[in-house]
CSV table of C-alpha atoms in Angstrom, one decimal:
chain,number,residue,atom,x,y,z
A,1,MET,CA,-22.2,8.7,19.4
A,2,LYS,CA,-18.5,7.9,19.1
A,3,ASN,CA,-16.8,5.8,21.8
A,4,ILE,CA,-13.0,6.2,21.2
A,5,LEU,CA,-10.2,4.1,22.7
A,6,LEU,CA,-6.5,5.3,22.7
A,7,ILE,CA,-3.9,2.5,23.1
A,8,MET,CA,-0.2,3.3,24.0
A,9,PRO,CA,2.7,1.4,25.5
A,10,TYR,CA,3.6,3.7,28.3
A,11,GLY,CA,2.6,7.0,30.0
A,12,GLY,CA,5.8,8.9,29.8
A,13,VAL,CA,6.3,12.2,28.2
A,14,GLY,CA,7.4,11.1,24.7
A,15,GLY,CA,5.9,12.4,21.5
A,16,MET,CA,3.4,9.5,21.1
A,17,GLU,CA,2.1,10.0,24.6
A,18,ARG,CA,1.6,13.7,24.2
A,19,LEU,CA,-0.2,13.1,20.9
A,20,ALA,CA,-2.5,10.7,22.7
A,21,LEU,CA,-3.3,13.2,25.4
A,22,ASN,CA,-3.9,15.9,22.7
A,23,PHE,CA,-6.4,13.6,21.0
A,24,TYR,CA,-8.0,12.7,24.3
A,25,ASN,CA,-8.6,16.3,25.2
A,26,GLN,CA,-9.9,17.2,21.7
A,27,TYR,CA,-12.3,14.2,21.5
A,28,LYS,CA,-13.6,15.0,25.0
A,29,LYS,CA,-14.1,18.6,23.9
A,30,LYS,CA,-16.2,17.3,21.0
A,31,GLY,CA,-18.4,15.4,23.5
A,32,TYR,CA,-17.2,11.9,22.6
A,33,SER,CA,-16.7,9.2,25.2
A,34,VAL,CA,-12.9,8.6,25.3
A,35,LYS,CA,-10.9,5.8,27.1
A,36,ALA,CA,-7.2,5.2,27.2
A,37,ILE,CA,-5.1,2.0,27.6
A,38,LYS,CA,-1.6,2.0,28.9
A,39,ILE,CA,0.0,-1.4,28.3
A,40,ILE,CA,2.4,-0.5,31.2
A,41,GLN,CA,1.4,2.0,33.8
A,42,LEU,CA,4.2,3.3,36.1
A,43,ASP,CA,4.3,5.5,39.2
A,44,ALA,CA,6.6,7.9,37.3
A,45,ASP,CA,4.0,8.5,34.5
A,46,ILE,CA,3.5,12.1,33.5
A,47,ILE,CA,0.7,11.6,31.0
A,48,HIS,CA,-2.6,10.7,32.8
A,49,PHE,CA,-6.2,10.1,31.7
A,50,GLY,CA,-7.9,10.1,35.1
A,51,GLU,CA,-10.9,7.7,35.5
A,52,ASP,CA,-10.8,7.0,31.8
A,53,GLU,CA,-7.4,5.2,32.0
A,54,PHE,CA,-6.9,1.4,31.9
A,55,ALA,CA,-3.6,-0.2,32.9
A,56,LEU,CA,-2.8,-3.7,31.6
A,57,SER,CA,0.2,-4.0,34.0
A,58,THR,CA,1.8,-1.9,36.7
A,59,ILE,CA,5.0,-3.9,36.3
A,60,ASP,CA,7.4,-2.9,33.5
A,61,PHE,CA,8.5,-5.5,31.0
A,62,ILE,CA,12.1,-5.4,32.2
A,63,GLN,CA,11.0,-6.5,35.7
A,64,MET,CA,9.2,-9.6,34.4
A,65,SER,CA,10.8,-13.0,33.9
A,66,PHE,CA,11.0,-14.3,30.4
A,67,SER,CA,8.0,-16.7,31.0
A,68,LYS,CA,5.9,-14.0,32.6
A,69,ARG,CA,6.6,-11.5,29.9
A,70,PHE,CA,5.8,-14.0,27.2
A,71,TRP,CA,2.5,-14.9,28.9
A,72,PHE,CA,1.7,-11.2,29.3
A,73,TYR,CA,2.3,-10.7,25.5
A,74,CYS,CA,-0.2,-13.4,24.8
A,75,LYS,CA,-2.8,-11.9,27.2
A,76,ILE,CA,-2.6,-8.3,25.9
A,77,PRO,CA,-4.8,-8.7,22.8
A,78,PHE,CA,-7.5,-10.5,24.9
A,79,LEU,CA,-7.4,-7.7,27.5
A,80,ILE,CA,-7.8,-5.1,24.8
A,81,HIS,CA,-10.7,-7.0,23.3
A,82,GLN,CA,-12.5,-7.1,26.7
A,83,ILE,CA,-12.1,-3.4,27.2
A,84,ILE,CA,-13.4,-2.7,23.7
A,85,LYS,CA,-16.4,-4.9,24.2
A,86,LYS,CA,-17.3,-3.7,27.7
A,87,ASN,CA,-17.1,0.0,26.7
A,88,LYS,CA,-18.8,-0.4,23.4
A,89,ILE,CA,-15.9,1.2,21.6
A,90,THR,CA,-16.6,2.4,18.0
A,91,HIS,CA,-13.1,3.7,17.1
A,92,SER,CA,-9.7,2.8,18.4
A,93,ILE,CA,-6.3,4.5,17.7
A,94,SER,CA,-3.0,2.8,18.6
A,95,PHE,CA,0.3,4.6,18.9
A,96,GLY,CA,3.5,2.9,17.7
A,97,ASP,CA,4.5,-0.6,16.8
A,98,MET,CA,3.9,-2.3,20.1
A,99,ALA,CA,0.4,-1.0,20.6
A,100,ASN,CA,-0.4,-1.5,16.9
A,101,VAL,CA,0.5,-5.2,16.9
A,102,PHE,CA,-1.5,-5.9,20.0
A,103,SER,CA,-4.5,-4.0,18.7
A,104,SER,CA,-4.3,-5.8,15.4
A,105,LEU,CA,-4.5,-9.1,17.2
A,106,SER,CA,-7.5,-8.2,19.4
A,107,PHE,CA,-9.9,-9.2,16.6
A,108,SER,CA,-12.4,-6.5,17.6
A,109,LYS,CA,-14.8,-5.0,15.1
A,110,GLU,CA,-14.5,-1.2,15.8
A,111,PHE,CA,-13.0,1.3,13.2
A,112,LYS,CA,-9.4,0.4,13.9
A,113,VAL,CA,-6.6,2.9,13.3
A,114,SER,CA,-2.8,2.5,13.8
A,115,SER,CA,-0.1,5.0,13.6
A,116,ILE,CA,3.6,4.8,12.8
A,117,HIS,CA,5.9,7.5,14.1
A,118,SER,CA,9.5,6.8,13.1
A,119,PHE,CA,11.8,5.8,10.3
A,120,LYS,CA,11.4,2.1,10.6
A,121,SER,CA,14.0,0.7,8.1
A,122,ILE,CA,16.9,2.0,10.2
A,123,GLU,CA,15.2,0.9,13.5
A,124,PHE,CA,14.8,-2.6,12.1
A,125,LYS,CA,18.6,-2.9,11.6
A,126,GLU,CA,18.7,-3.8,15.3
A,127,LYS,CA,17.8,-7.4,15.2
A,128,ASN,CA,15.7,-8.4,18.2
A,129,PHE,CA,12.6,-10.4,18.9
A,130,LEU,CA,10.2,-7.5,18.9
A,131,ASN,CA,11.5,-5.9,15.7
A,132,ILE,CA,11.1,-9.2,13.9
A,133,ILE,CA,7.5,-9.4,15.1
A,134,PHE,CA,6.8,-5.7,14.2
A,135,LYS,CA,8.2,-6.1,10.7
A,136,LEU,CA,6.3,-9.4,10.1
A,137,ALA,CA,3.1,-7.6,11.2
A,138,TYR,CA,3.5,-5.2,8.3
A,139,LYS,CA,2.8,-8.1,5.9
A,140,THR,CA,0.1,-9.9,8.0
A,141,THR,CA,-1.9,-8.4,10.9
A,142,TYR,CA,-2.0,-4.8,9.7
A,143,PHE,CA,-4.7,-6.2,7.3
A,144,PHE,CA,-7.1,-5.8,10.3
A,145,PHE,CA,-6.7,-2.0,10.4
A,146,ASN,CA,-9.0,0.3,8.5
A,147,LYS,CA,-6.3,3.0,8.4
A,148,VAL,CA,-2.6,3.2,9.0
A,149,VAL,CA,-1.4,6.7,9.7
A,150,CYS,CA,2.2,7.8,8.8
A,151,ILE,CA,3.3,11.0,10.3
A,152,SER,CA,5.2,12.1,7.2
A,153,GLU,CA,5.6,11.4,3.6
A,154,THR,CA,9.1,10.1,4.3
A,155,VAL,CA,7.8,7.6,6.9
A,156,LYS,CA,5.2,6.3,4.3
A,157,LEU,CA,7.8,5.9,1.5
A,158,ASP,CA,10.2,4.1,3.9
A,159,LEU,CA,7.5,1.6,4.8
A,160,ILE,CA,6.7,0.9,1.2
A,161,LYS,CA,10.3,0.8,-0.2
A,162,ASN,CA,12.3,-0.6,2.6
A,163,CYS,CA,10.0,-2.4,5.0
A,164,GLY,CA,7.8,-4.5,2.7
A,165,PHE,CA,4.6,-3.0,4.0
A,166,LYS,CA,1.9,-5.0,2.2
A,167,PHE,CA,-1.3,-3.0,2.7
A,168,GLN,CA,-0.4,0.3,0.9
A,169,ASN,CA,-4.0,1.3,0.3
A,170,LYS,CA,-4.5,1.7,4.0
A,171,LEU,CA,-1.6,4.2,4.4
A,172,GLN,CA,-2.5,7.9,5.0
A,173,VAL,CA,-0.1,10.7,5.8
A,174,LEU,CA,-1.3,12.9,8.7
A,175,TYR,CA,1.2,15.1,10.6
A,176,ASN,CA,1.2,15.0,14.4
A,177,PRO,CA,-1.3,17.7,15.5
A,178,HIS,CA,-0.6,20.1,18.4
A,179,ASP,CA,-2.7,22.1,20.8
A,180,PHE,CA,-0.9,25.4,20.3
A,181,GLU,CA,-3.0,27.3,22.8
A,182,ALA,CA,-2.1,24.9,25.5
A,183,ILE,CA,1.6,24.9,24.6
A,184,GLU,CA,1.6,28.7,24.8
A,185,ARG,CA,-0.2,28.7,28.1
A,186,LEU,CA,2.1,26.1,29.7
A,187,SER,CA,5.2,27.9,28.4
A,188,LYS,CA,4.3,30.9,30.7
A,189,GLU,CA,4.5,28.8,33.9
A,190,ARG,CA,7.3,29.4,36.3
A,191,PHE,CA,10.3,27.2,36.6
A,192,GLU,CA,10.5,24.7,39.4
A,193,SER,CA,13.5,26.3,41.2
A,194,VAL,CA,15.5,29.5,41.5
A,195,PHE,CA,18.5,27.5,40.1
A,196,GLU,CA,16.6,26.8,36.9
A,197,ASP,CA,15.5,30.4,36.6
A,198,GLU,CA,19.1,31.6,37.0
A,199,LEU,CA,20.3,28.8,34.6
A,200,PHE,CA,18.1,30.2,31.8
A,201,GLN,CA,19.5,33.7,32.2
A,202,ASN,CA,22.4,32.3,30.1
A,203,LYS,CA,22.4,31.4,26.5
A,204,VAL,CA,21.0,27.8,26.5
A,205,VAL,CA,21.4,25.1,23.9
A,206,LEU,CA,18.5,22.7,24.8
A,207,PHE,CA,18.1,18.9,24.3
A,208,LEU,CA,14.5,17.9,24.9
A,209,GLY,CA,13.5,14.2,24.7
A,210,ARG,CA,14.4,10.7,25.8
A,211,ILE,CA,18.1,10.1,26.2
A,212,THR,CA,18.6,7.1,24.0
A,213,LEU,CA,21.1,5.7,21.5
A,214,VAL,CA,18.8,6.8,18.6
A,215,LYS,CA,19.1,10.4,19.7
A,216,ALA,CA,22.9,10.1,19.7
A,217,PRO,CA,23.4,12.8,22.3
A,218,TRP,CA,27.2,12.3,22.5
A,219,HIS,CA,27.4,14.1,19.1
A,220,LEU,CA,25.6,17.1,20.7
A,221,ILE,CA,28.0,17.2,23.6
A,222,LYS,CA,31.1,17.0,21.4
A,223,SER,CA,29.7,19.6,19.0
A,224,PHE,CA,28.9,21.9,22.0
A,225,SER,CA,32.5,21.6,23.2
A,226,LEU,CA,33.7,23.1,19.9
A,227,LEU,CA,31.7,26.3,20.1
A,228,LYS,CA,33.9,29.3,19.3
A,229,ASN,CA,32.6,31.5,22.1
A,230,LEU,CA,32.2,28.8,24.7
A,231,ASP,CA,32.5,30.2,28.2
A,232,ASN,CA,30.6,29.8,31.5
A,233,SER,CA,27.7,32.0,30.2
A,234,VAL,CA,26.8,29.3,27.6
A,235,LYS,CA,25.0,26.1,28.8
A,236,LEU,CA,23.9,22.9,27.3
A,237,VAL,CA,20.8,21.6,29.1
A,238,PHE,CA,19.4,18.1,28.8
A,239,ILE,CA,15.7,17.6,29.7
A,240,GLY,CA,14.6,14.0,29.7
A,241,GLU,CA,15.5,10.6,31.1
A,242,GLY,CA,16.8,7.5,29.5
A,243,ASP,CA,19.3,4.6,29.7
A,244,ALA,CA,21.4,4.9,32.9
A,245,HIS,CA,24.5,3.5,31.1
A,246,LEU,CA,24.2,6.1,28.4
A,247,THR,CA,23.7,8.9,30.8
A,248,ASN,CA,26.8,7.9,32.8
A,249,TYR,CA,28.8,7.8,29.5
A,250,LEU,CA,27.6,11.4,28.7
A,251,LEU,CA,28.6,12.6,32.2
A,252,GLU,CA,32.0,11.1,31.7
A,253,LEU,CA,32.3,12.7,28.3
A,254,THR,CA,31.6,16.2,29.7
A,255,VAL,CA,34.5,15.6,32.2
A,256,LYS,CA,36.8,14.3,29.5
A,257,LEU,CA,36.1,17.3,27.2
A,258,GLY,CA,36.4,19.8,30.1
A,259,ILE,CA,32.9,21.2,29.9
A,260,LYS,CA,31.3,19.6,33.0
A,261,GLU,CA,30.4,23.0,34.3
A,262,ASN,CA,28.6,24.0,31.1
A,263,VAL,CA,26.4,20.9,30.8
A,264,VAL,CA,23.3,20.4,33.0
A,265,PHE,CA,21.0,17.4,33.2
A,266,LEU,CA,17.7,18.4,34.6
A,267,GLY,CA,15.9,15.1,34.2
A,268,ARG,CA,12.3,14.6,33.1
A,269,LYS,CA,9.9,17.6,33.4
A,270,SER,CA,6.1,17.3,33.4
A,271,ASN,CA,5.9,20.7,31.6
A,272,PRO,CA,8.9,21.1,29.3
A,273,TYR,CA,7.4,24.1,27.5
A,274,SER,CA,8.6,26.9,29.8
A,275,TYR,CA,12.2,25.6,29.3
A,276,LEU,CA,11.7,25.3,25.5
A,277,LYS,CA,10.4,28.9,25.4
A,278,ARG,CA,13.4,30.3,27.3
A,279,ALA,CA,16.0,28.3,25.3
A,280,SER,CA,18.3,30.0,22.8
A,281,VAL,CA,18.5,27.0,20.5
A,282,LEU,CA,16.8,23.6,20.3
A,283,ALA,CA,19.4,21.0,19.2
A,284,LEU,CA,18.8,17.5,17.7
A,285,THR,CA,21.6,15.2,16.7
A,286,SER,CA,19.4,12.1,16.2
A,287,TYR,CA,20.4,9.2,13.9
A,288,TYR,CA,16.8,9.0,12.7
A,289,GLU,CA,13.4,10.4,13.5
A,290,GLY,CA,9.9,10.5,12.0
A,291,THR,CA,8.6,14.0,12.5
A,292,PRO,CA,9.8,15.1,16.0
A,293,ASN,CA,7.0,16.9,17.9
A,294,VAL,CA,9.6,19.0,19.7
A,295,ILE,CA,10.5,20.8,16.4
A,296,VAL,CA,6.9,21.9,15.9
A,297,GLU,CA,6.7,22.9,19.6
A,298,ALA,CA,9.9,25.0,19.2
A,299,ILE,CA,8.4,26.8,16.2
A,300,ALA,CA,5.2,27.5,18.2
A,301,LEU,CA,7.3,29.0,21.0
A,302,GLU,CA,9.6,30.9,18.5
A,303,THR,CA,12.8,29.0,19.5
A,304,PRO,CA,15.2,28.4,16.6
A,305,ILE,CA,16.3,24.9,15.7
A,306,VAL,CA,19.5,23.2,14.7
A,307,SER,CA,18.9,19.6,13.6
A,308,SER,CA,20.8,16.9,11.8
A,309,ASN,CA,19.2,15.7,8.6
A,310,CYS,CA,18.1,12.5,10.2
A,311,THR,CA,15.2,12.1,7.8
A,312,ASP,CA,13.6,14.1,5.0
A,313,GLY,CA,10.7,14.5,7.5
A,314,ILE,CA,12.8,17.2,9.3
A,315,LEU,CA,12.6,19.4,6.2
A,316,GLU,CA,8.8,18.9,6.0
A,317,LEU,CA,8.6,20.3,9.6
A,318,MET,CA,11.1,23.1,9.4
A,319,SER,CA,10.3,24.6,6.1
A,320,ASN,CA,7.5,25.4,3.7
A,321,ARG,CA,9.9,24.5,0.9
A,322,ARG,CA,11.7,27.8,1.0
A,323,SER,CA,14.9,26.1,2.2
A,324,ILE,CA,18.2,27.0,0.6
A,325,LYS,CA,21.7,25.4,0.7
A,326,GLU,CA,24.2,27.6,2.5
A,327,GLY,CA,27.6,25.8,2.5
A,328,ASN,CA,27.3,22.8,4.8
A,329,PHE,CA,23.8,23.8,6.0
A,330,ILE,CA,20.3,23.8,4.8
A,331,SER,CA,18.8,27.1,5.9
A,332,THR,CA,15.1,27.0,6.6
A,333,GLU,CA,12.4,29.4,8.0
A,334,SER,CA,13.0,27.9,11.5
A,335,GLY,CA,16.7,27.2,11.7
A,336,LEU,CA,19.5,25.1,10.2
A,337,ILE,CA,19.7,21.4,9.1
A,338,THR,CA,23.2,19.8,9.1
A,339,PRO,CA,24.4,16.4,7.6
A,340,ASN,CA,23.3,13.2,9.2
A,341,PHE,CA,25.5,11.6,11.8
A,342,TYR,CA,24.4,8.0,11.2
A,343,LYS,CA,27.2,5.7,10.0
A,344,GLY,CA,25.4,2.3,10.2
A,345,SER,CA,25.6,1.7,14.0
A,346,LEU,CA,23.3,2.7,16.8
A,347,ASN,CA,25.9,2.0,19.5
A,348,ILE,CA,28.1,4.5,21.4
A,349,PRO,CA,31.2,5.0,19.3
A,350,LEU,CA,34.4,3.5,20.4
A,351,ASP,CA,36.4,6.2,18.6
A,352,GLY,CA,36.1,9.5,20.5
A,353,SER,CA,37.7,11.6,17.8
A,354,ILE,CA,35.9,14.7,16.5
A,355,THR,CA,34.0,14.1,13.2
A,356,ASN,CA,33.4,16.5,10.4
A,357,GLU,CA,29.6,16.3,11.1
A,358,GLU,CA,30.2,17.5,14.6
A,359,ILE,CA,32.3,20.4,13.4
A,360,ILE,CA,29.5,21.4,11.0
A,361,PHE,CA,26.9,21.0,13.7
A,362,SER,CA,28.9,23.2,16.1
A,363,ASP,CA,29.2,25.9,13.4
A,364,ALA,CA,25.4,25.8,13.0
A,365,ILE,CA,24.8,26.2,16.7
A,366,ASN,CA,27.3,29.0,16.9
A,367,LYS,CA,25.6,30.8,13.9
A,368,VAL,CA,22.1,30.5,15.4
A,369,LEU,CA,23.2,31.2,19.0
A,370,TYR,CA,24.6,34.6,18.2
A,371,SER,CA,22.2,36.0,15.6
A,372,ASP,CA,18.7,37.4,15.9
A,373,GLU,CA,18.0,36.5,12.3
A,374,TYR,CA,16.6,33.0,13.1
A,375,VAL,CA,14.1,34.2,15.7
A,376,SER,CA,12.9,36.8,13.3
A,377,LYS,CA,12.5,34.2,10.5
A,378,ILE,CA,10.3,32.0,12.8
A,379,ILE,CA,8.1,34.9,13.9
A,380,GLU,CA,7.6,35.9,10.2
A,381,ASN,CA,6.8,32.4,9.0
A,382,LYS,CA,5.2,30.9,12.1
A,383,ALA,CA,1.6,30.9,11.0
A,384,GLN,CA,2.4,29.1,7.7
A,385,LEU,CA,4.7,26.6,9.3
A,386,LEU,CA,2.1,25.6,11.9
A,387,ALA,CA,-0.9,25.5,9.6
A,388,LYS,CA,-0.5,21.8,8.7
A,389,PHE,CA,-0.6,20.7,12.4
A,390,ASN,CA,-4.1,21.9,13.3
A,391,LEU,CA,-5.4,19.6,16.1
A,392,GLU,CA,-9.1,19.8,15.3
A,393,SER,CA,-8.8,18.8,11.6
A,394,ILE,CA,-6.2,16.1,12.1
A,395,ALA,CA,-8.0,14.5,15.1
A,396,SER,CA,-11.1,14.4,12.9
A,397,SER,CA,-9.2,12.9,10.0
A,398,TYR,CA,-7.9,10.0,12.2
A,399,ILE,CA,-11.4,8.7,12.8
A,400,SER,CA,-13.0,9.3,9.4
A,401,LEU,CA,-13.2,7.0,6.5
């Protein structure tokens, strides 16, 4: 009998949390005993595990004093160890650097799996205490894992070449799996309001995810403002929450560019799939990513994609290697990939001038927005594109030798 523990930092609606919930449901379906730890549990959580959920704190890190936060960091591995021992855990899976480090320090004896979900070398350019610890762990405490899962070949190569990852024999590439039946079912649910229903009667360019510096959403707003056929029937919709300072900057930017009426911020949604299903285009202007779950979800719901080339992992998701170069774009079976926006800084740019990458991204949106070709391509290639994200086989591979 397998007793499985899932460990994650938060219970929001990000990719790692949705992945943990998918695993939870799949392992329960197989008859395993499954528990889940949230390092931080908040009232606003969207991902829940019912009576199988443990919370190490109901106060967020940012609300703790320095001394309390440091003491909490020290306690976390001990608390994880206690839960593992009490529940006779045979396998644990941790999601992301924070959960990985604390799991590696718990010194428990179960089959221990960690997972890495993003392009770390760029992330580590931001010098802070946690990033220093996370990178140091790649050379030290990751020794205690039986397996380290990378969600793309690109992420794995980055760890080896650019992050000094020491335990290369433990690395295994497994794409993030998805419960496509559940995604399709949820996509048929009604919107939360008449306003939203009317909003999606328009052509909609959709941003779906956390509003963070890494996602560089100002590039999307500026690109959107350049659309050739922009009128009040075309909307840019943001679904997700994030840094208040950044969100305020984006609101000011829409006013400055004269597109305030075209841009709508809907906040976080417990079920984003009905919005994704009804969108005309999913747009990503991220500086870096691992393999964004939202791209796979868009393919499953037959919504074409325009994404910056924030990592080679994007091509792994959007194409079965049938991509071709078309001028400034890479054309794939599921949409268009444009040049990367990243110029060495993760901060909001001081210079508000239009960049060449924004012009290209706008052209790509315009092309997908007003052509049925890209929806037809997804429908034709959907089965092949989704084959490598099978939930049952990947969930099984995580906990096997």
